[in-house]
Tab-separated table of C-alpha atoms in Angstrom:
chain	number	residue	atom	x	y	z
V	25	MET	CA	72.916	10.708	175.608
V	26	GLY	CA	70.988	13.750	174.384
V	27	ARG	CA	72.331	15.732	177.335
V	28	GLN	CA	75.887	14.880	176.298
V	29	VAL	CA	75.137	16.134	172.787
V	30	ILE	CA	73.756	19.370	174.229
V	31	ALA	CA	76.861	19.750	176.421
V	32	ALA	CA	79.227	19.087	173.501
V	33	SER	CA	77.292	21.443	171.226
V	34	SER	CA	77.288	24.121	173.926
V	35	SER	CA	81.057	23.727	174.320
V	36	LEU	CA	81.525	24.218	170.591
V	37	LEU	CA	79.345	27.330	170.599
V	38	ALA	CA	81.201	28.758	173.600
V	39	GLY	CA	84.548	28.024	171.944
V	40	VAL	CA	83.516	29.732	168.719
V	41	TRP	CA	82.388	32.833	170.627
V	42	ILE	CA	85.600	32.918	172.696
V	43	VAL	CA	87.669	32.822	169.509
V	44	ALA	CA	85.438	35.391	167.786
V	45	LEU	CA	85.676	37.832	170.669
V	46	SER	CA	89.441	37.336	170.994
V	47	ALA	CA	89.752	38.246	167.303
V	48	ILE	CA	88.757	41.861	167.983
V	49	PRO	CA	91.765	42.942	170.092
V	50	SER	CA	94.019	40.437	168.339
V	51	ALA	CA	93.460	42.006	164.917
V	52	GLN	CA	94.598	45.354	166.300
V	53	SER	CA	97.548	43.711	168.053
V	54	TYR	CA	98.514	42.100	164.742
V	55	ARG	CA	98.358	45.485	162.971
V	56	ASP	CA	100.405	47.136	165.727
V	57	GLN	CA	103.078	44.439	165.619
V	58	LEU	CA	103.203	44.588	161.821
V	59	ALA	CA	103.542	48.404	161.938
V	60	SER	CA	106.377	48.136	164.474
V	61	GLY	CA	108.357	45.987	162.048
V	62	VAL	CA	107.695	42.490	163.380
V	63	GLU	CA	107.856	39.964	160.561
V	64	ALA	CA	104.357	38.601	159.798
V	65	SER	CA	105.439	35.000	160.416
V	66	LYS	CA	106.626	35.934	163.927
V	67	ILE	CA	103.512	37.792	165.084
V	68	VAL	CA	101.703	36.137	167.986
V	69	THR	CA	98.311	37.157	169.380
V	70	ALA	CA	95.777	35.809	171.867
V	71	TYR	CA	93.694	34.751	168.871
V	72	ASP	CA	96.486	32.407	167.770
V	73	ALA	CA	96.369	30.663	171.138
V	74	MET	CA	92.570	30.516	171.217
V	75	THR	CA	91.927	29.100	167.745
V	76	VAL	CA	92.832	25.597	168.918
V	77	ILE	CA	89.609	25.592	170.971
V	78	VAL	CA	87.338	25.352	167.920
V	79	PRO	CA	88.738	22.197	166.272
V	80	ILE	CA	88.988	20.423	169.627
V	81	THR	CA	85.392	21.196	170.605
V	82	MET	CA	84.178	20.537	167.049
V	83	ILE	CA	85.761	17.079	166.950
V	84	GLY	CA	84.321	16.306	170.383
V	85	ALA	CA	80.846	17.456	169.338
V	86	TRP	CA	81.090	15.443	166.109
V	87	ILE	CA	82.039	12.224	167.912
V	88	ILE	CA	79.437	12.576	170.675
V	89	SER	CA	76.678	13.638	168.262
V	90	SER	CA	77.535	10.816	165.857
V	91	ARG	CA	77.347	8.208	168.629
V	92	TRP	CA	73.940	9.540	169.669
V	93	LEU	CA	72.690	9.708	166.073
V	94	ARG	CA	73.926	6.149	165.476
V	95	GLN	CA	71.817	4.955	168.433
V	96	LEU	CA	68.784	6.759	167.020
V	97	HIS	CA	69.518	5.337	163.546
V	98	ASP	CA	69.749	1.799	164.945
V	99	ALA	CA	66.472	2.181	166.847
V	100	ALA	CA	64.672	3.614	163.806
V	101	THR	CA	65.909	0.926	161.406
V	102	ALA	CA	65.170	-1.851	163.928
V	103	SER	CA	61.485	-0.962	163.816
V	104	SER	CA	61.443	-0.097	160.100
V	105	PRO	CA	64.457	-1.026	157.931
V	106	ILE	CA	63.543	1.611	155.327
V	107	ALA	CA	62.973	4.469	157.812
V	108	ILE	CA	66.393	6.005	157.130
V	109	ARG	CA	67.666	6.695	153.596
V	110	ARG	CA	71.357	6.143	154.354
V	111	ASN	CA	73.083	3.210	155.974
V	112	ARG	CA	74.688	3.339	159.406
V	113	THR	CA	78.150	4.259	158.067
V	114	TRP	CA	76.891	7.629	156.857
V	115	VAL	CA	75.755	8.636	160.358
V	116	PHE	CA	79.403	9.248	161.242
V	117	TRP	CA	81.053	10.057	157.921
V	118	SER	CA	78.375	12.211	156.274
V	119	TRP	CA	79.533	15.222	158.296
V	120	ILE	CA	83.048	15.294	156.827
V	121	VAL	CA	82.984	13.626	153.398
V	122	PRO	CA	83.223	16.442	150.833
V	123	VAL	CA	80.158	17.240	148.739
V	124	VAL	CA	77.755	14.808	150.483
V	125	SER	CA	78.348	16.700	153.734
V	126	LEU	CA	76.254	19.462	152.175
V	127	TRP	CA	73.018	17.443	152.455
V	128	PHE	CA	73.423	13.921	153.968
V	129	PRO	CA	73.352	15.098	157.612
V	130	LYS	CA	70.177	17.112	156.972
V	131	ASN	CA	68.575	14.054	155.340
V	132	LEU	CA	69.518	11.937	158.353
V	133	ILE	CA	67.983	14.370	160.837
V	134	GLU	CA	64.776	14.662	158.801
V	135	ASP	CA	64.535	10.865	158.531
V	136	LEU	CA	65.020	10.518	162.294
V	137	LEU	CA	62.343	13.137	162.943
V	138	LYS	CA	59.938	11.295	160.601
V	139	ALA	CA	60.746	7.970	162.279
V	140	ASN	CA	60.081	9.544	165.686
V	141	GLY	CA	56.491	9.985	164.579
V	142	SER	CA	55.450	12.628	167.096
V	143	ASP	CA	53.625	15.729	165.919
V	144	GLU	CA	56.374	17.857	167.455
V	145	ALA	CA	59.060	15.964	165.516
V	146	LYS	CA	57.139	16.241	162.259
V	147	SER	CA	56.628	19.982	162.826
V	148	LEU	CA	60.407	20.508	162.818
V	149	ILE	CA	60.777	19.046	159.314
V	150	GLY	CA	60.923	21.764	156.678
V	151	ARG	CA	61.455	25.309	157.863
V	152	ASP	CA	63.203	24.403	161.122
V	153	THR	CA	65.507	21.753	159.683
V	154	MET	CA	66.286	24.044	156.750
V	155	THR	CA	67.092	26.926	159.115
V	156	TRP	CA	69.298	24.645	161.211
V	157	TRP	CA	71.086	23.275	158.189
V	158	LEU	CA	71.594	26.535	156.269
V	159	THR	CA	72.961	28.303	159.343
V	160	TRP	CA	75.301	25.337	160.002
V	161	VAL	CA	76.597	25.314	156.412
V	162	GLY	CA	76.813	29.125	156.496
V	163	PHE	CA	78.909	28.897	159.667
V	164	ALA	CA	81.254	26.401	158.030
V	165	LEU	CA	81.663	28.537	154.908
V	166	VAL	CA	82.156	31.868	156.693
V	167	ASN	CA	84.529	30.207	159.138
V	168	ASN	CA	86.765	29.213	156.218
V	169	ILE	CA	86.643	32.424	154.161
V	170	SER	CA	89.502	34.082	156.034
V	171	ILE	CA	91.667	30.991	155.572
V	172	VAL	CA	91.123	31.016	151.817
V	173	ALA	CA	91.553	34.809	151.608
V	174	ALA	CA	95.000	34.561	153.217
V	175	PHE	CA	96.376	32.326	150.431
V	176	ASP	CA	97.056	35.141	147.948
V	177	ALA	CA	97.279	37.969	150.454
V	178	SER	CA	99.847	40.744	150.405
V	179	SER	CA	102.470	41.009	153.148
V	180	ASP	CA	100.462	43.674	154.996
V	181	TYR	CA	97.290	41.552	155.071
V	182	VAL	CA	95.836	41.015	158.550
V	183	PRO	CA	94.667	37.378	158.617
V	184	ILE	CA	92.568	37.874	161.756
V	185	ARG	CA	89.107	38.924	160.573
V	186	PRO	CA	86.866	39.773	163.555
V	187	GLU	CA	83.926	40.562	161.280
V	188	LEU	CA	84.043	37.059	159.810
V	189	GLU	CA	84.560	35.421	163.199
V	190	ILE	CA	81.570	37.284	164.673
V	191	ALA	CA	79.427	36.479	161.611
V	192	ALA	CA	80.367	32.792	161.909
V	193	ALA	CA	79.554	32.811	165.632
V	194	CYS	CA	76.150	34.393	164.928
V	195	LEU	CA	75.376	31.759	162.291
V	196	LEU	CA	76.411	28.977	164.655
V	197	THR	CA	74.205	30.476	167.367
V	198	GLY	CA	71.217	30.345	165.011
V	199	SER	CA	72.022	26.753	164.118
V	200	TYR	CA	72.514	25.831	167.769
V	201	LEU	CA	69.117	27.192	168.822
V	202	VAL	CA	67.313	24.922	166.355
V	203	TRP	CA	69.705	21.998	166.985
V	204	ILE	CA	68.848	22.046	170.699
V	205	ARG	CA	65.143	21.768	169.823
V	206	ILE	CA	65.890	18.822	167.521
V	207	ILE	CA	67.908	17.078	170.243
V	208	ARG	CA	65.148	17.549	172.807
V	209	VAL	CA	62.493	16.196	170.444
V	210	LEU	CA	64.563	13.170	169.437
V	211	GLY	CA	65.541	12.590	173.076
V	212	ASP	CA	67.809	9.880	174.397
């Protein structure tokens, strides 16, 4: 199942980059349409069509990763009931429940790496898991900044922010590179 997680994670990363790169010409298209008198609510760009890719691939990656992590959780707790700090329910929900989503998934991954017991798994705990987690949380935050910024924006505000989209894609790339190592160490 690790290969499926890699495939789903790769799809998410590709989707984020597609959206980020489409934001560059789309921001200019938005400005041009706004300058030509098109009402902001009626402006359509390629970015608008592409943004649906991210939630679809993110939900897919979440479901596939959660199924895989649940299998690893079950195997770890079968051999040692106290190996994992959180119960099985949190494997799935810890990623989306507000507040706890800021640290429960990281705890789960570190517990699974400890339960794995290999030197390679143990070597990932600390700097690598922190890098993975901070870049993931950074991606999530940067990805939402433009949404929040648009709430009180003036009528000439361009809601497509290529700089934020590219920054988010870079953060996700950093997270992905460590995540792939974690997946390979934890295996199927």
